[in-house]
Structure formats: C-alpha cells, structure tokens
mmCIF file of C-alpha atoms and ligand atoms in Angstrom:
data_model
loop_
_atom_site.group_PDB
_atom_site.id
_atom_site.type_symbol
_atom_site.label_atom_id
_atom_site.label_comp_id
_atom_site.label_asym_id
_atom_site.label_seq_id
_atom_site.Cartn_x
_atom_site.Cartn_y
_atom_site.Cartn_z
ATOM 1 C CA MET A 1 205.744 192.061 11.885
ATOM 2 C CA ARG A 2 203.743 195.251 11.278
ATOM 3 C CA LYS A 3 203.367 197.287 14.476
ATOM 4 C CA PHE A 4 200.949 200.157 15.038
ATOM 5 C CA TYR A 5 200.486 202.660 17.818
ATOM 6 C CA VAL A 6 197.482 204.481 19.174
ATOM 7 C CA VAL A 7 198.565 207.253 21.479
ATOM 8 C CA GLY A 8 195.839 208.935 23.618
ATOM 9 C CA ASN A 9 196.817 212.446 24.668
ATOM 10 C CA LEU A 10 194.315 213.267 27.464
ATOM 11 C CA LYS A 11 195.746 216.779 27.736
ATOM 12 C CA MET A 12 194.508 218.807 30.759
ATOM 13 C CA ASN A 13 191.326 216.776 31.133
ATOM 14 C CA MET A 14 189.897 214.613 33.949
ATOM 15 C CA LEU A 15 189.583 216.905 36.894
ATOM 16 C CA SER A 16 189.654 214.473 39.820
ATOM 17 C CA ARG A 17 190.990 211.050 40.875
ATOM 18 C CA GLU A 18 187.468 209.794 40.655
ATOM 19 C CA GLU A 19 187.255 210.783 37.016
ATOM 20 C CA ALA A 20 190.614 209.112 36.331
ATOM 21 C CA ALA A 21 189.398 205.957 38.091
ATOM 22 C CA GLN A 22 186.195 205.976 36.083
ATOM 23 C CA TYR A 23 188.181 206.290 32.846
ATOM 24 C CA LEU A 24 190.363 203.443 33.845
ATOM 25 C CA SER A 25 187.530 201.144 34.726
ATOM 26 C CA VAL A 26 185.944 201.734 31.332
ATOM 27 C CA LEU A 27 189.225 201.132 29.579
ATOM 28 C CA ASN A 28 189.760 197.860 31.413
ATOM 29 C CA ARG A 29 186.230 196.715 30.702
ATOM 30 C CA GLU A 30 186.545 197.535 26.989
ATOM 31 C CA VAL A 31 189.828 195.745 26.599
ATOM 32 C CA HIS A 32 188.638 192.892 28.761
ATOM 33 C CA ASP A 33 191.021 189.978 27.949
ATOM 34 C CA LYS A 34 191.633 190.794 24.303
ATOM 35 C CA GLN A 35 195.229 190.106 23.111
ATOM 36 C CA TYR A 36 196.890 192.628 20.861
ATOM 37 C CA GLN A 37 199.866 191.434 18.867
ATOM 38 C CA HIS A 38 200.223 194.303 16.473
ATOM 39 C CA VAL A 39 199.167 197.406 18.244
ATOM 40 C CA THR A 40 200.172 199.231 21.427
ATOM 41 C CA LEU A 41 197.959 201.798 23.061
ATOM 42 C CA VAL A 42 199.811 204.509 24.961
ATOM 43 C CA VAL A 43 197.605 206.443 27.396
ATOM 44 C CA CYS A 44 198.981 209.795 28.459
ATOM 45 C CA PRO A 45 197.007 211.245 31.382
ATOM 46 C CA SER A 46 198.025 214.314 33.470
ATOM 47 C CA PHE A 47 201.083 213.761 35.741
ATOM 48 C CA LEU A 48 198.780 213.866 38.773
ATOM 49 C CA TYR A 49 197.046 210.672 37.719
ATOM 50 C CA LEU A 50 199.997 208.628 36.437
ATOM 51 C CA SER A 51 200.218 206.479 39.508
ATOM 52 C CA GLN A 52 196.618 205.470 38.998
ATOM 53 C CA PHE A 53 197.523 204.030 35.656
ATOM 54 C CA ASP A 54 199.793 201.327 37.006
ATOM 55 C CA ASP A 55 197.917 198.096 36.376
ATOM 56 C CA LEU A 56 197.044 198.511 32.710
ATOM 57 C CA PRO A 57 195.907 195.524 30.654
ATOM 58 C CA GLU A 58 198.515 193.977 28.371
ATOM 59 C CA GLY A 59 199.071 195.934 25.224
ATOM 60 C CA ILE A 60 198.508 199.299 27.019
ATOM 61 C CA ALA A 61 201.355 201.450 28.163
ATOM 62 C CA LYS A 62 201.633 204.482 30.338
ATOM 63 C CA GLY A 63 202.809 207.731 28.804
ATOM 64 C CA ALA A 64 203.391 211.286 30.004
ATOM 65 C CA GLN A 65 202.633 214.566 28.246
ATOM 66 C CA ASN A 66 205.913 216.317 28.932
ATOM 67 C CA LEU A 67 209.161 216.138 30.863
ATOM 68 C CA PHE A 68 212.156 218.280 31.781
ATOM 69 C CA SER A 69 215.545 217.720 30.254
ATOM 70 C CA GLU A 70 217.490 217.600 33.546
ATOM 71 C CA LYS A 71 217.435 214.617 35.892
ATOM 72 C CA SER A 72 217.121 216.427 39.207
ATOM 73 C CA GLY A 73 217.871 219.723 40.945
ATOM 74 C CA ALA A 74 216.525 223.230 41.359
ATOM 75 C CA TYR A 75 213.883 223.254 38.627
ATOM 76 C CA THR A 76 210.770 224.296 40.344
ATOM 77 C CA GLY A 77 207.579 222.811 38.834
ATOM 78 C CA GLU A 78 209.377 220.513 36.451
ATOM 79 C CA ILE A 79 209.180 216.635 36.148
ATOM 80 C CA SER A 80 212.331 214.580 35.708
ATOM 81 C CA PRO A 81 212.697 211.747 33.226
ATOM 82 C CA VAL A 82 213.986 209.554 36.058
ATOM 83 C CA MET A 83 210.812 210.326 38.071
ATOM 84 C CA LEU A 84 208.755 209.231 35.055
ATOM 85 C CA LYS A 85 210.780 206.082 34.492
ATOM 86 C CA ASN A 86 210.626 205.116 38.172
ATOM 87 C CA ASP A 87 206.900 205.568 38.070
ATOM 88 C CA GLY A 88 206.488 203.045 35.270
ATOM 89 C CA VAL A 89 206.130 205.538 32.412
ATOM 90 C CA GLU A 90 207.411 204.196 29.073
ATOM 91 C CA TYR A 91 206.600 206.929 26.597
ATOM 92 C CA VAL A 92 206.539 210.682 26.737
ATOM 93 C CA ILE A 93 205.076 213.273 24.374
ATOM 94 C CA VAL A 94 207.537 216.065 23.649
ATOM 95 C CA GLY A 95 207.135 219.266 21.680
ATOM 96 C CA HIS A 96 203.399 219.166 21.397
ATOM 97 C CA SER A 97 202.221 222.300 19.563
ATOM 98 C CA GLU A 98 200.353 223.384 22.718
ATOM 99 C CA ARG A 99 203.604 223.349 24.649
ATOM 100 C CA ARG A 100 205.220 225.281 21.811
ATOM 101 C CA ARG A 101 202.339 227.759 21.997
ATOM 102 C CA TYR A 102 201.634 228.129 25.689
ATOM 103 C CA ALA A 103 205.030 227.275 27.258
ATOM 104 C CA GLY A 104 207.270 228.781 24.583
ATOM 105 C CA GLU A 105 209.051 225.495 23.810
ATOM 106 C CA THR A 106 211.513 225.778 20.917
ATOM 107 C CA ASN A 107 212.917 223.087 18.639
ATOM 108 C CA GLU A 108 216.193 223.290 20.580
ATOM 109 C CA MET A 109 214.417 222.717 23.936
ATOM 110 C CA ILE A 110 212.426 219.910 22.476
ATOM 111 C CA ARG A 111 215.585 218.287 21.146
ATOM 112 C CA GLY A 112 217.083 218.388 24.635
ATOM 113 C CA LYS A 113 213.928 216.826 26.102
ATOM 114 C CA ALA A 114 213.871 214.041 23.450
ATOM 115 C CA LEU A 115 217.514 213.210 24.109
ATOM 116 C CA SER A 116 216.998 213.168 27.849
ATOM 117 C CA ALA A 117 213.997 210.888 27.409
ATOM 118 C CA ILE A 118 216.149 208.451 25.362
ATOM 119 C CA ARG A 119 219.041 208.516 27.769
ATOM 120 C CA ASN A 120 216.663 207.698 30.554
ATOM 121 C CA HIS A 121 215.053 204.749 28.722
ATOM 122 C CA LEU A 122 211.784 206.488 27.815
ATOM 123 C CA THR A 123 210.470 206.608 24.227
ATOM 124 C CA PRO A 124 209.845 210.215 23.171
ATOM 125 C CA ILE A 125 206.888 210.944 20.918
ATOM 126 C CA VAL A 126 208.223 214.042 19.166
ATOM 127 C CA CYS A 127 205.592 216.321 17.562
ATOM 128 C CA ILE A 128 206.173 218.308 14.402
ATOM 129 C CA GLY A 129 203.741 220.211 12.138
ATOM 130 C CA GLU A 130 203.074 223.384 10.288
ATOM 131 C CA THR A 131 200.583 226.154 11.108
ATOM 132 C CA LYS A 132 197.644 227.178 8.885
ATOM 133 C CA GLU A 133 199.526 230.213 7.645
ATOM 134 C CA GLU A 134 202.563 228.169 6.791
ATOM 135 C CA ARG A 135 200.393 225.680 4.919
ATOM 136 C CA HIS A 136 198.682 228.472 2.943
ATOM 137 C CA ALA A 137 202.062 229.904 2.045
ATOM 138 C CA GLU A 138 203.059 226.439 0.797
ATOM 139 C CA GLU A 139 205.843 226.249 3.373
ATOM 140 C CA THR A 140 204.862 222.878 4.862
ATOM 141 C CA ASP A 141 207.874 221.043 3.509
ATOM 142 C CA SER A 142 210.409 223.740 4.508
ATOM 143 C CA VAL A 143 208.899 224.010 8.024
ATOM 144 C CA LEU A 144 209.012 220.255 8.560
ATOM 145 C CA MET A 145 212.585 220.113 7.185
ATOM 146 C CA LEU A 146 213.768 222.765 9.601
ATOM 147 C CA GLN A 147 212.009 221.130 12.497
ATOM 148 C CA VAL A 148 213.411 217.689 11.738
ATOM 149 C CA LYS A 149 216.985 218.939 11.097
ATOM 150 C CA THR A 150 217.044 220.894 14.395
ATOM 151 C CA LEU A 151 215.292 218.278 16.435
ATOM 152 C CA PHE A 152 217.480 215.386 15.286
ATOM 153 C CA SER A 153 220.824 217.214 15.108
ATOM 154 C CA GLY A 154 223.500 215.111 16.875
ATOM 155 C CA PHE A 155 221.284 212.073 17.307
ATOM 156 C CA SER A 156 222.961 208.710 16.593
ATOM 157 C CA LYS A 157 221.121 206.229 14.358
ATOM 158 C CA SER A 158 220.163 204.103 17.319
ATOM 159 C CA GLN A 159 218.808 207.128 19.227
ATOM 160 C CA ALA A 160 216.761 208.086 16.169
ATOM 161 C CA GLU A 161 215.284 204.611 15.930
ATOM 162 C CA ASN A 162 214.060 205.058 19.428
ATOM 163 C CA VAL A 163 211.986 208.108 18.629
ATOM 164 C CA ILE A 164 208.351 208.112 17.551
ATOM 165 C CA VAL A 165 207.611 211.052 15.319
ATOM 166 C CA ALA A 166 204.070 212.469 15.344
ATOM 167 C CA TYR A 167 203.123 214.640 12.392
ATOM 168 C CA GLU A 168 200.437 216.886 13.822
ATOM 169 C CA PRO A 169 199.603 219.818 11.546
ATOM 170 C CA ARG A 170 198.579 222.592 13.937
ATOM 171 C CA TRP A 171 195.612 223.570 11.854
ATOM 172 C CA ALA A 172 194.192 220.090 12.219
ATOM 173 C CA ILE A 173 194.296 220.013 16.035
ATOM 174 C CA GLY A 174 190.901 220.530 17.603
ATOM 175 C CA THR A 175 189.322 221.680 14.347
ATOM 176 C CA ASP A 176 187.788 218.539 12.773
ATOM 177 C CA VAL A 177 189.630 219.416 9.614
ATOM 178 C CA VAL A 178 192.137 216.819 8.475
ATOM 179 C CA PRO A 179 194.630 216.671 5.599
ATOM 180 C CA THR A 180 193.839 214.298 2.755
ATOM 181 C CA THR A 181 195.414 210.837 2.607
ATOM 182 C CA GLY A 182 197.594 212.090 -0.243
ATOM 183 C CA GLU A 183 198.824 215.050 1.850
ATOM 184 C CA ILE A 184 199.722 212.797 4.767
ATOM 185 C CA LEU A 185 201.402 210.369 2.414
ATOM 186 C CA GLY A 186 203.387 213.243 0.963
ATOM 187 C CA VAL A 187 204.634 214.126 4.452
ATOM 188 C CA ARG A 188 205.527 210.583 5.148
ATOM 189 C CA VAL A 189 207.627 210.389 1.924
ATOM 190 C CA LEU A 190 209.292 213.704 2.842
ATOM 191 C CA LEU A 191 210.102 212.452 6.344
ATOM 192 C CA ARG A 192 211.558 209.184 5.153
ATOM 193 C CA LYS A 193 213.675 211.102 2.664
ATOM 194 C CA LEU A 194 214.922 213.479 5.331
ATOM 195 C CA PHE A 195 215.767 210.671 7.773
ATOM 196 C CA THR A 196 217.545 208.825 4.990
ATOM 197 C CA GLU A 197 219.659 211.939 4.310
ATOM 198 C CA ILE A 198 220.363 212.519 7.991
ATOM 199 C CA PHE A 199 220.901 208.899 9.010
ATOM 200 C CA ASP A 200 220.480 206.169 6.373
ATOM 201 C CA ALA A 201 217.781 204.279 4.570
ATOM 202 C CA ARG A 202 217.663 201.489 7.137
ATOM 203 C CA THR A 203 217.225 203.896 10.038
ATOM 204 C CA ALA A 204 214.551 205.828 8.135
ATOM 205 C CA GLN A 205 212.690 202.663 7.431
ATOM 206 C CA ARG A 206 212.731 201.646 11.102
ATOM 207 C CA MET A 207 211.437 204.950 12.458
ATOM 208 C CA THR A 208 207.822 205.090 13.629
ATOM 209 C CA ILE A 209 205.746 207.954 12.227
ATOM 210 C CA LEU A 210 202.248 208.747 13.506
ATOM 211 C CA TYR A 211 199.558 211.129 12.302
ATOM 212 C CA GLY A 212 197.744 213.414 14.780
ATOM 213 C CA GLY A 213 195.012 216.082 14.493
ATOM 214 C CA SER A 214 191.266 215.524 14.780
ATOM 215 C CA VAL A 215 191.599 211.739 14.498
ATOM 216 C CA LYS A 216 188.297 209.868 14.647
ATOM 217 C CA ARG A 217 187.595 206.165 14.221
ATOM 218 C CA SER A 218 185.306 206.792 11.152
ATOM 219 C CA PHE A 219 188.297 207.884 9.051
ATOM 220 C CA LEU A 220 191.117 206.063 10.796
ATOM 221 C CA PRO A 221 192.279 204.140 7.656
ATOM 222 C CA ALA A 222 192.459 207.357 5.623
ATOM 223 C CA VAL A 223 194.847 209.087 8.050
ATOM 224 C CA SER A 224 196.862 206.031 9.086
ATOM 225 C CA TRP A 225 197.641 202.898 7.095
ATOM 226 C CA GLU A 226 196.283 204.194 3.768
ATOM 227 C CA ALA A 227 198.591 207.211 4.304
ATOM 228 C CA GLY A 228 201.562 204.970 5.166
ATOM 229 C CA MET A 229 201.508 205.979 8.868
ATOM 230 C CA ASP A 230 202.334 203.643 11.754
ATOM 231 C CA GLY A 231 199.522 204.798 13.938
ATOM 232 C CA VAL A 232 197.796 207.895 15.344
ATOM 233 C CA LEU A 233 198.021 210.488 18.151
ATOM 234 C CA VAL A 234 194.560 211.142 19.361
ATOM 235 C CA GLY A 235 193.306 214.140 21.390
ATOM 236 C CA ARG A 236 189.547 214.622 22.059
ATOM 237 C CA GLU A 237 188.509 211.106 21.017
ATOM 238 C CA SER A 238 190.891 209.668 23.542
ATOM 239 C CA LEU A 239 188.610 210.936 26.284
ATOM 240 C CA PHE A 240 186.365 208.013 25.256
ATOM 241 C CA PRO A 241 188.202 204.812 26.208
ATOM 242 C CA HIS A 242 185.861 202.695 24.099
ATOM 243 C CA GLU A 243 186.859 204.686 20.996
ATOM 244 C CA LEU A 244 190.571 204.046 21.668
ATOM 245 C CA VAL A 245 189.905 200.343 22.043
ATOM 246 C CA LYS A 246 187.880 200.304 18.825
ATOM 247 C CA MET A 247 190.780 202.016 17.038
ATOM 248 C CA MET A 248 193.096 199.356 18.503
ATOM 249 C CA ASN A 249 190.816 196.663 17.138
ATOM 250 C CA LEU A 250 190.798 198.222 13.657
ATOM 251 C CA PHE A 251 194.650 198.388 13.621
ATOM 252 C CA GLU A 252 194.907 194.786 14.816
ATOM 253 C CA GLU A 253 192.586 193.624 12.029
ATOM 254 C CA GLU A 254 194.520 195.574 9.434
ATOM 255 C CA ALA A 255 197.842 194.265 10.601
ATOM 256 C CA GLU A 256 196.541 190.684 10.441
ATOM 257 C CA LYS A 257 195.572 191.214 6.812
ATOM 258 C CA GLU A 258 199.036 192.461 5.775
HETATM 259 P P1 LIG B 301 192.457 216.464 18.607
HETATM 260 O O1 LIG B 301 192.427 214.964 18.303
HETATM 261 O O2 LIG B 301 191.583 216.865 19.712
HETATM 262 O O3 LIG B 301 192.396 217.316 17.376
HETATM 263 O O4 LIG B 301 193.959 216.723 19.261
HETATM 264 C C1 LIG B 301 195.028 216.258 18.581
HETATM 265 C C2 LIG B 301 196.222 216.338 19.481
HETATM 266 O O5 LIG B 301 196.647 217.503 19.788
HETATM 267 C C3 LIG B 301 196.811 215.134 19.986
HETATM 268 O O6 LIG B 301 198.061 215.380 20.568
#
C-alpha cells in the first residue's frame, strides 16, 4: 500500500499558547472526521507547545524539531529523546539546514541524533541538501553522497528503514524557488542507488524519501509523486493548517488512484 507523508515544520513560529491553541482548533476543524489511509501528517511545533498537541485527530502525529543525542544528564538546554517519547512524540526532525547553520550541527552530530532517536523509538526525519554555491558548482551529487555516507555510517539495515530522509536543497528553503521535477527525480535515483550500495536494494526500496523547500499545494504533484518522492516537508505553508489538510487530501486521492 502506497504511503505518503506531509511533515509540517512550524519552526520558531506561534508565539503564545493561545496561538498554538488557535492553530490546533483550525487543524481539528479542517480534518473533521475524515479518514486517511495513505497519508500521515506530522506536525512539528516548538517544544514549548508539544503538550498542547496531545489529542490530534487520527492520521496526524506529533513531531519535534530537534533532540539531543544523550538520554539524560548535565546537558543544559537540551531535550532528551526519552522526554520526547514520554510526551507522545513519534517523529523528530534532525539536521535541518537551519540547525546546521545557526547551531553548527555537523553530519557526525546529526548521525548521533538520528541513532539516538531510533534507539528510543522515535522516527528521525533526517535532512540533507546542497547550498546554492554547491549547486552552481555542479557538486550536488557529491555533497549528497558525502552527507549520506557520513549520516548512515554504522547503521544496520533495519535502522536505516526506520529513517525518513528529507531532501531539502538549501537554496529552495524560504525562497519560492524549487527544483524541477526532473532534478528531484534525479536526486531520488541517486539516493536509491546510494542506499542500495550501502545496504541493499530491498532496504533502499523501503526507505521513505521526502522533498522539502518552498512546498506549496499548487505544485505539490510536481515535487512529490511525479518526482518519485514519498511526501513533503513543509515550512511556511504549514503555518496554515487548512493548506496541510488540503495537501493530505491530494496525497490520499493520488494514492487511491495508484
Ligand atoms: P519553506 O517551505 O518555508 O521553504 O521551508 C522549508 C523547510 O525548511 C521545511 O523544513
């Protein structure tokens, strides 16, 4: 059965509990009692509001935007995977380019976070992607290869199958510029080839790969199923719950056709 994901990365938005509550009430109203068989929506609010996202409608899961690789101890300001799990979180974004940029996260650190997430029964959504400069220098493939090789080093096949990979070209984030369907498809082919080399064809086939960067409903097909992707990671548009639900509906319709 074909399965799609819509992941809403709310980033550092919604500045009060009231705003979070308002967001939730719109989300609940939009989903109403619709049943989704083929699509899961993962909503990733700020840590502060996670506990408000407890009673989500069916088909919607709670995600976090980051975690720390250790379970507990003297790590001021960090959030443990166990805390997230105990709070009902199921998914966690790791290695977002904004964390690479503003918090100095490296591929090695991100690898540790992804492994820690898996060991603590969370599904990591691991972000990879090239910069504008790297793209212009035609280094996209080599950058992605290095990221994948470092991030997945030492992973078992079953651990790899538990990872969701998000291809988010940095130049497409927040810019309203997106790659062509052909470019995304090219990345998908490259990733499947890499995962086949590192693991095997079966594992590569089972891994979930999403596209992220300036996703909007109007061109959802072009950046997702037409490009061989299993869903999308959405930034700005995820601030509008009705847009997320409309995207879910489009994925559901598409999956039913297949
Ligand atoms: P935008 O959709 O706002 O470009 O953000 C993408 C993103 O960074 C999602 O993680």
